[in-house]
Coordinates of C-alpha atoms in Angstrom, one line a residue:
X1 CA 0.0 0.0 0.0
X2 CA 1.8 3.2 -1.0
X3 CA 2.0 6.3 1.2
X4 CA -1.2 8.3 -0.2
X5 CA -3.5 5.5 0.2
X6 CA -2.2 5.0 4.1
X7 CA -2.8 8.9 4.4
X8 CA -6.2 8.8 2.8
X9 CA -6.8 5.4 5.6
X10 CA -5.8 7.5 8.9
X11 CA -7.4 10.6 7.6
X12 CA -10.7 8.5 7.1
X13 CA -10.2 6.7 10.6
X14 CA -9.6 10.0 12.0
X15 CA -12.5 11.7 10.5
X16 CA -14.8 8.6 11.8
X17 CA -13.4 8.9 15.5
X18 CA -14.6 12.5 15.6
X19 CA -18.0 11.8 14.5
X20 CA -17.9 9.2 16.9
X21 CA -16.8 11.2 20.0
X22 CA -18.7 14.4 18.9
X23 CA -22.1 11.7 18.9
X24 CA -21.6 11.4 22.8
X25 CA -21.6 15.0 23.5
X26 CA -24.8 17.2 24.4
X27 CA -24.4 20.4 22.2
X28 CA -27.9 21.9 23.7
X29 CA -25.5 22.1 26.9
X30 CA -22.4 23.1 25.4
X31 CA -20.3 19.7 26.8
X32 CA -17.1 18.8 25.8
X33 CA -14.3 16.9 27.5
X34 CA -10.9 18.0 27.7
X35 CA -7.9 16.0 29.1
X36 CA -6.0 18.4 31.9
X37 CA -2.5 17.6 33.3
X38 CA -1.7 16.8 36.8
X39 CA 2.3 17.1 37.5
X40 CA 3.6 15.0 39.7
X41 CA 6.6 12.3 40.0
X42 CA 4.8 10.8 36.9
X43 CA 2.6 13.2 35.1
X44 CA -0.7 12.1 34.1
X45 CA -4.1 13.7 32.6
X46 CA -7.7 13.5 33.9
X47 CA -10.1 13.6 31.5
X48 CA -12.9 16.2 32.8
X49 CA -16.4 17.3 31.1
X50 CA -16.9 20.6 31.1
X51 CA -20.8 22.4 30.8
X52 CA -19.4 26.2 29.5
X53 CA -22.5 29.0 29.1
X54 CA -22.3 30.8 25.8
X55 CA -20.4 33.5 26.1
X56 CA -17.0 34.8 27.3
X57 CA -17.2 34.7 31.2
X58 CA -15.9 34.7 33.4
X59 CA -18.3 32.4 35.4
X60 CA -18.4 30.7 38.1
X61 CA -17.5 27.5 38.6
X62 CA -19.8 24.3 40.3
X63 CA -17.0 21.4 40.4
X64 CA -19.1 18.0 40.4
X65 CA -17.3 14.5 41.6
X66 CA -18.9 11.4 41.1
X67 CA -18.8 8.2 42.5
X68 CA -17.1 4.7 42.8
X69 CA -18.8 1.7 41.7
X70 CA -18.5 -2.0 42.3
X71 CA -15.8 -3.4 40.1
X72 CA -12.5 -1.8 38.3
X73 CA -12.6 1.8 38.4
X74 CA -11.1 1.4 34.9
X75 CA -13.8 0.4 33.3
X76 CA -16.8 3.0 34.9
X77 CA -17.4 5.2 32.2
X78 CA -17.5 9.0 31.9
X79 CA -19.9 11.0 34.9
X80 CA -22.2 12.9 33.1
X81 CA -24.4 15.3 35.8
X82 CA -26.5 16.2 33.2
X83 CA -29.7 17.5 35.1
X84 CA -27.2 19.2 37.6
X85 CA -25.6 20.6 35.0
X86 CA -28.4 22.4 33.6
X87 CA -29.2 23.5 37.4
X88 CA -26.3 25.8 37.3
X89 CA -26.1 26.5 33.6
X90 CA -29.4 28.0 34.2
X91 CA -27.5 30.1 37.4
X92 CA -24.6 31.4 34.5
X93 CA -22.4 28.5 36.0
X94 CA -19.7 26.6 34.3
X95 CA -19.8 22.6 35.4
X96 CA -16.7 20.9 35.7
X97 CA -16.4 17.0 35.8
X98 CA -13.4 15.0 36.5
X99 CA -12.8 11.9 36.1
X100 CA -9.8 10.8 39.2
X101 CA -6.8 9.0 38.8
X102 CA -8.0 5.5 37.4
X103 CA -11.3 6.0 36.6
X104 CA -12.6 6.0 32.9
X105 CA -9.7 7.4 30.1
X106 CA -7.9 9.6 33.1
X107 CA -4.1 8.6 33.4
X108 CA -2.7 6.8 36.5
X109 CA -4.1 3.7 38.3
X110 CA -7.2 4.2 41.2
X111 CA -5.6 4.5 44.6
X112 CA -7.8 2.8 47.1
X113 CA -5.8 3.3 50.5
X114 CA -6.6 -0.5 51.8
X115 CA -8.4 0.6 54.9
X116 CA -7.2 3.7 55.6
X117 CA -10.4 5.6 53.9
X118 CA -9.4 9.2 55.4
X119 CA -6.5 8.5 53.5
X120 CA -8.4 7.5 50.2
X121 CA -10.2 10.8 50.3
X122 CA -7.2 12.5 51.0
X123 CA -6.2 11.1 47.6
X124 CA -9.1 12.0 45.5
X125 CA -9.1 15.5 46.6
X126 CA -5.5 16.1 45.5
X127 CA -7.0 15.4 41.9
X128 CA -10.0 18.1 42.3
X129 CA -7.4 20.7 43.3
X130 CA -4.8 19.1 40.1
X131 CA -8.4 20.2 38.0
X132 CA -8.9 23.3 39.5
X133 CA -5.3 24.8 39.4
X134 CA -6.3 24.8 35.8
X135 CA -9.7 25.7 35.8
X136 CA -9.0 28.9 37.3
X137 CA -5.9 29.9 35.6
X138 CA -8.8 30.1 32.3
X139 CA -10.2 33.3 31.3
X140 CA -13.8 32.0 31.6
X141 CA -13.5 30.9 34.8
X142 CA -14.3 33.2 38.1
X143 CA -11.7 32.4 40.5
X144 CA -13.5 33.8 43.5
X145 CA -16.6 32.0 42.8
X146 CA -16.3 28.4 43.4
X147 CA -18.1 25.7 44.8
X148 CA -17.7 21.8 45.0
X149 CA -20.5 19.0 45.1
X150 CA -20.1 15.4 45.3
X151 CA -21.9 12.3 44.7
X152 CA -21.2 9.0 47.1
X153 CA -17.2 8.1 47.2
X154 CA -17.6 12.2 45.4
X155 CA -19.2 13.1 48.0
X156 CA -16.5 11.9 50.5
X157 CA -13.7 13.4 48.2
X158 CA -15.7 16.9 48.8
X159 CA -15.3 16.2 52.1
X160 CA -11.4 15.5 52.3
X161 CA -11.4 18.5 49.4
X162 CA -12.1 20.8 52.5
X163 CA -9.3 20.7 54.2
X164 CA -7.2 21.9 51.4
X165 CA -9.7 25.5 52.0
X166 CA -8.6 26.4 48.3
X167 CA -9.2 30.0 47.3
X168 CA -12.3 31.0 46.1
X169 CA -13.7 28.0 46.9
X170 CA -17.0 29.2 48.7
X171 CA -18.7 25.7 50.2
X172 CA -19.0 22.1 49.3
X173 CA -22.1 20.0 49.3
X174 CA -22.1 16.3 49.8
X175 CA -24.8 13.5 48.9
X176 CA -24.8 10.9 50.1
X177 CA -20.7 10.0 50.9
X178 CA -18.8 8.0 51.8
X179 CA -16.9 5.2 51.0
X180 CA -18.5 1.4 51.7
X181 CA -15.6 -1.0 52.9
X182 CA -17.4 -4.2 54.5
X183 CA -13.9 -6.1 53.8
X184 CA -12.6 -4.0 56.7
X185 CA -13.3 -4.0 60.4
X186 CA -15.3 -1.1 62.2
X187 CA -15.2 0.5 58.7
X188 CA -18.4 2.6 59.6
X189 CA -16.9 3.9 62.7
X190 CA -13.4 4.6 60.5
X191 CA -15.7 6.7 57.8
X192 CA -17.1 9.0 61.4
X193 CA -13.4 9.5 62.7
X194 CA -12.3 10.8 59.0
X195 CA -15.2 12.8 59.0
X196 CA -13.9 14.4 62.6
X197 CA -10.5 14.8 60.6
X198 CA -11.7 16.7 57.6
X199 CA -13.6 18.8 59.5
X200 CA -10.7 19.8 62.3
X201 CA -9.2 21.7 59.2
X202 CA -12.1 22.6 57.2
X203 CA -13.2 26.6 57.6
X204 CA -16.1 26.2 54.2
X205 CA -19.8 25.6 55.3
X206 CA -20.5 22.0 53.9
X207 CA -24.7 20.6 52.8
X208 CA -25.2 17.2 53.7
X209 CA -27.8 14.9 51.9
X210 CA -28.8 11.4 53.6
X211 CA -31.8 9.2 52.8
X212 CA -33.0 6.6 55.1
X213 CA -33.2 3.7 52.7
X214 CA -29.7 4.5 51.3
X215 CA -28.1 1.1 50.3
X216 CA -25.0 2.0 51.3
X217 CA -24.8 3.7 54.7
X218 CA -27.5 3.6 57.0
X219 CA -29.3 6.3 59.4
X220 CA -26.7 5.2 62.1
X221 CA -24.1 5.8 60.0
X222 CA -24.5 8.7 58.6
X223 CA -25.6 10.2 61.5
X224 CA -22.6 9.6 63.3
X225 CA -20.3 11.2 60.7
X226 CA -22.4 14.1 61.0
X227 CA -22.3 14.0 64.4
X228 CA -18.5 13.7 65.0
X229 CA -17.7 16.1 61.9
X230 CA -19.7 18.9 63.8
X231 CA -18.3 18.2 67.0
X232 CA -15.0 18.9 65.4
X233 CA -15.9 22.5 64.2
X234 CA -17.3 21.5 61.0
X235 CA -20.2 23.6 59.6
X236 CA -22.2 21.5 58.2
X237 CA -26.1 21.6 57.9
X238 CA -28.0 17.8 57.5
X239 CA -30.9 17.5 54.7
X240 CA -32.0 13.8 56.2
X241 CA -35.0 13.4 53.5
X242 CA -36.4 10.0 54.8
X243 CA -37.4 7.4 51.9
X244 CA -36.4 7.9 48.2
X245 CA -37.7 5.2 45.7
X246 CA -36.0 2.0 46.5
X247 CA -33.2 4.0 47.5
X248 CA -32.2 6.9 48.4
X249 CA -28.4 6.6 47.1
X250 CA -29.9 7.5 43.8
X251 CA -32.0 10.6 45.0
X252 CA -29.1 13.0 43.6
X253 CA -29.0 11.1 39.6
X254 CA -33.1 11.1 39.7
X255 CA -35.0 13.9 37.9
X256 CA -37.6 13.1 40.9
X257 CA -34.9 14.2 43.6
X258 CA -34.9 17.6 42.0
X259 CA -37.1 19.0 44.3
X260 CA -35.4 17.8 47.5
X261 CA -31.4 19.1 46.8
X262 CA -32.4 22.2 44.7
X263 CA -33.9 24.5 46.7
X264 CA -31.3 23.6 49.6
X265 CA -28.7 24.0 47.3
X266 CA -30.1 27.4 46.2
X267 CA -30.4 28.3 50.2
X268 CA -26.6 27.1 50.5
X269 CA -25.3 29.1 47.5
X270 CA -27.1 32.9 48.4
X271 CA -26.2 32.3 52.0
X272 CA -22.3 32.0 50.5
X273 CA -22.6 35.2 47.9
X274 CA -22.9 33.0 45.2
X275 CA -25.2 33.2 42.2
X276 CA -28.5 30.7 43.5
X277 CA -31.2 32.3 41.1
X278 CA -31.7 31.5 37.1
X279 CA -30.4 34.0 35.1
X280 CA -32.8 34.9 31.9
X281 CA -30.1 34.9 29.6
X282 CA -29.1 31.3 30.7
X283 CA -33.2 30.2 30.5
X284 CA -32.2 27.8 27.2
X285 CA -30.9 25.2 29.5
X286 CA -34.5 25.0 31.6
X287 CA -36.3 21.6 31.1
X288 CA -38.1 22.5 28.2
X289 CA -37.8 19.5 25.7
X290 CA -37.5 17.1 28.3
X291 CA -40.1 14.1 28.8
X292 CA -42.2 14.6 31.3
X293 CA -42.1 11.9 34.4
X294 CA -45.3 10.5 34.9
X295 CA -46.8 9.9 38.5
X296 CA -45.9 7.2 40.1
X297 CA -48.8 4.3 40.3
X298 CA -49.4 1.2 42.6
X299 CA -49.4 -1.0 39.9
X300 CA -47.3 -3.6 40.7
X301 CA -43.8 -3.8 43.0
X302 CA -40.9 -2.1 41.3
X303 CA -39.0 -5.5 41.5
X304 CA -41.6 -7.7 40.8
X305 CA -40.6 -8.5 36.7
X306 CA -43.8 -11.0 36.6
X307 CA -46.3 -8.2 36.7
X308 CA -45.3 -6.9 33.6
X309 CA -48.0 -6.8 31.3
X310 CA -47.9 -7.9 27.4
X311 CA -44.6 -8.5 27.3
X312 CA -42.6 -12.3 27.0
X313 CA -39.9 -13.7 28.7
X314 CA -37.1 -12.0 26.8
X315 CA -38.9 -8.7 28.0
X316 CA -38.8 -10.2 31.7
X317 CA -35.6 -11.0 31.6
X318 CA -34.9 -7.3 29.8
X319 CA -36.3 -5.8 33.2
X320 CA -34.5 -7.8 35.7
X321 CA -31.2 -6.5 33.3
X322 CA -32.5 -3.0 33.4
X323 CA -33.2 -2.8 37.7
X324 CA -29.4 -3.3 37.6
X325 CA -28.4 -0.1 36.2
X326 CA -28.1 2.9 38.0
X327 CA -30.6 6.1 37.7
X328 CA -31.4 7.7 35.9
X329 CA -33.3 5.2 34.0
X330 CA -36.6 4.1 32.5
X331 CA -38.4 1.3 30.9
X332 CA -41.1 1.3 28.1
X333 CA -43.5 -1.5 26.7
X334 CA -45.7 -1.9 24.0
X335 CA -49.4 -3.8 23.9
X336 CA -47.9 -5.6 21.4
X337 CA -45.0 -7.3 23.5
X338 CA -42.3 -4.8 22.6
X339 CA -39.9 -3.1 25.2
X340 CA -37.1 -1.1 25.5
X341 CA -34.9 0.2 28.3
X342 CA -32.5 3.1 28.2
X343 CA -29.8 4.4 31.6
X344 CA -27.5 7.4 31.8
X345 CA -27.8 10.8 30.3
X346 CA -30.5 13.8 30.7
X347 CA -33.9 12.1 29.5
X348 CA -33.6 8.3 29.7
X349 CA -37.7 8.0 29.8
X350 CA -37.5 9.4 25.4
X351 CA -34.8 7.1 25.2
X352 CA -36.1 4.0 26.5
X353 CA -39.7 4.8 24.4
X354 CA -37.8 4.9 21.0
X355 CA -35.7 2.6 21.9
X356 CA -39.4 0.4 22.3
X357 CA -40.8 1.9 19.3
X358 CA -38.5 0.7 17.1
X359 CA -39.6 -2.8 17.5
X360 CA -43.9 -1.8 18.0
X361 CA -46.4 -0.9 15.9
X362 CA -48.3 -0.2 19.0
X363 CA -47.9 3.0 20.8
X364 CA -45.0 2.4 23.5
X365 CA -45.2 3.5 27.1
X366 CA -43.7 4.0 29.9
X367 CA -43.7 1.5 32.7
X368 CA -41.0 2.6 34.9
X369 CA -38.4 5.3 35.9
X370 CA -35.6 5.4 38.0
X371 CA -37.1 3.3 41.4
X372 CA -40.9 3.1 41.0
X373 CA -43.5 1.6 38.2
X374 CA -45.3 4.8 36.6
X375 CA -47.7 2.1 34.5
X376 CA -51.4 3.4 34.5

């Protein structure tokens, strides 16, 4: 093969992996994902997702961490906040996602910290700061006007982020964190003393978000963090919403747990100086064009696959696949035995109905989103 047609090859492959990546990126909310350098003995990058307003700036900045699932952090794919996103688009915000060390495409391998979990969030925050040492050296960003939110083992990385009281950093807000180690002993009362630890050197008022049914730290435990963070000189406020769906680890990825972080997060950011109101220039990234979730029904248990009407097996065993995934998420049938399922992103529920309609010449529906059963 001579040297033209190998040009014309890679120019072709090249072209076809930008289509590719460009298909995976929300353009009604301006996201892209750039890969930012962390120096060190071994340099790495982190690969982040940034939300940007039009416009020049400078803005400030919501940083959003995510969480740590079950498995090799190598292979959880890319955190994409998408309804918090638009939350602070809407308040002239830009978002900034990274991904840590070993998670996803960043650099480096995930540093768990055996048992030592003050230690592991010590970690992760030293890769938030890595992000915002270039974040704020950017033209669009406001330096001054900063504050950090986390989801989960994210939310416990905010926490251990607040000792490091960066500048311009104006509070942090935590849902549901924490860092779930049954392989090690005591390791609820471990995740309380780091709590006390972070908060010995933390001056930023923090938001904490705890459901009752959370599947991964219960009232005790989370009340005892809170508890022993305060009594250390934390300033912390506790948002304990009771029951959410199935389970209220999910509340912050559910379009239904809008209305329970929101206006505390608003109450969190004026009390700080920062911008908690929309903006009317910014109103493009409301909800408009979303599906809207229907009311959730007592037709039949969430987990119960055998109450699912019209469908077969293969649709059965589709739902028992789908109650596996994370929120958000929704699943549609058909009265003709058709289904469809869709997870991730900023309207699963449209998703999951095309997805059904594909295969129906019946009108599809929905018959669940996120943890309850919205069928009629």
């Amino acid at each position: 093969m001579n040297l033209n047609i190998l040009l014309l090859v890679a120019a072709l492959l090249g072209a076809s992996l930008a289509r590719a990546q460009s298909v995976d990126l929300d353009a009604s909310l301006n996201e892209t994902v750039v890969l930012i350098p962390k120096k060190g003995l071994f340099s790495i990058t982190l690969e982040t997702t940034l939300y940007k307003p039009d416009g020049e700036g400078p803005f400030p900045v919501a940083v959003i961490n995510h969480g740590k699932a079950y498995g090799d952090a190598r292979f959880q794919g890319r955190y994409r906040p998408a309804t918090a996103a638009r939350y602070f688009l809407q308040r002239g915000y830009v978002v900034v996602v990274p991904m840590r060390q070993g998670f996803s495409k960043s650099g480096g391998s995930y540093i768990g910290g055996g048992c030592n979990v003050e230690s592991n969030g010590k970690v992760q925050a030293e890769d938030v700061k890595a992000v915002l040492d270039h974040v704020t050296a950017q033209a669009w960003a406001d330096k001054d006007r900063i504050v950090v939110l986390g989801q989960s083992h994210g939310g416990w990385t905010t926490l251990a982020f607040g000792p490091l009281n960066y500048p311009g950093v104006k509070g942090l807000v935590n849902f549901a964190g924490g860092l779930r180690q049954e392989g090690c002993n005591s390791w609820q009362k471990a995740l309380a003393s780091g709590a006390a630890s972070y908060a010995a050197q933390t001056r930023l008022p923090s938001l904490w978000f705890y459901g009752d049914n959370d599947s991964y730290f219960t009232t005790d435990t989370y009340r005892a963090m809170f508890e022993q963070y305060t009594a250390a000189g934390g300033q912390a406020r506790l948002v304990a919403f009771g029951t959410f769906g199935s389970d209220a680890h999910s509340m912050f990825g559910s379009r239904a747990g809008q209305r329970i972080w929101q206006p505390e997060v608003s109450r969190l950011l004026a009390s700080v100086g920062l911008p908690s109101e929309p903006v009317g220039a910014f109103a493009k990234y409301d909800s408009a064009g979303l599906m809207h979730v229907p009311p959730r029904t007592g037709f039949a248990s969430l987990d119960d696959e055998s109450k699912l009407p019209h469908v077969r097996d293969t649709g059965r065993a589709a739902y028992k696949t789908y109650l596996t995934k994370f929120v958000p998420r929704a699943f549609a049938i058909g009265t003709d035995g058709a289904w469809g399922w869709a997870d991730g992103g900023e309207d699963p529920l449209r998703r999951a109905v095309d997805n059904c309609q594909r295969n129906s010449k019946a009108q599809c529906k929905l018959y669940s989103v996120d943890d309850f059963v919205v069928w009629p």
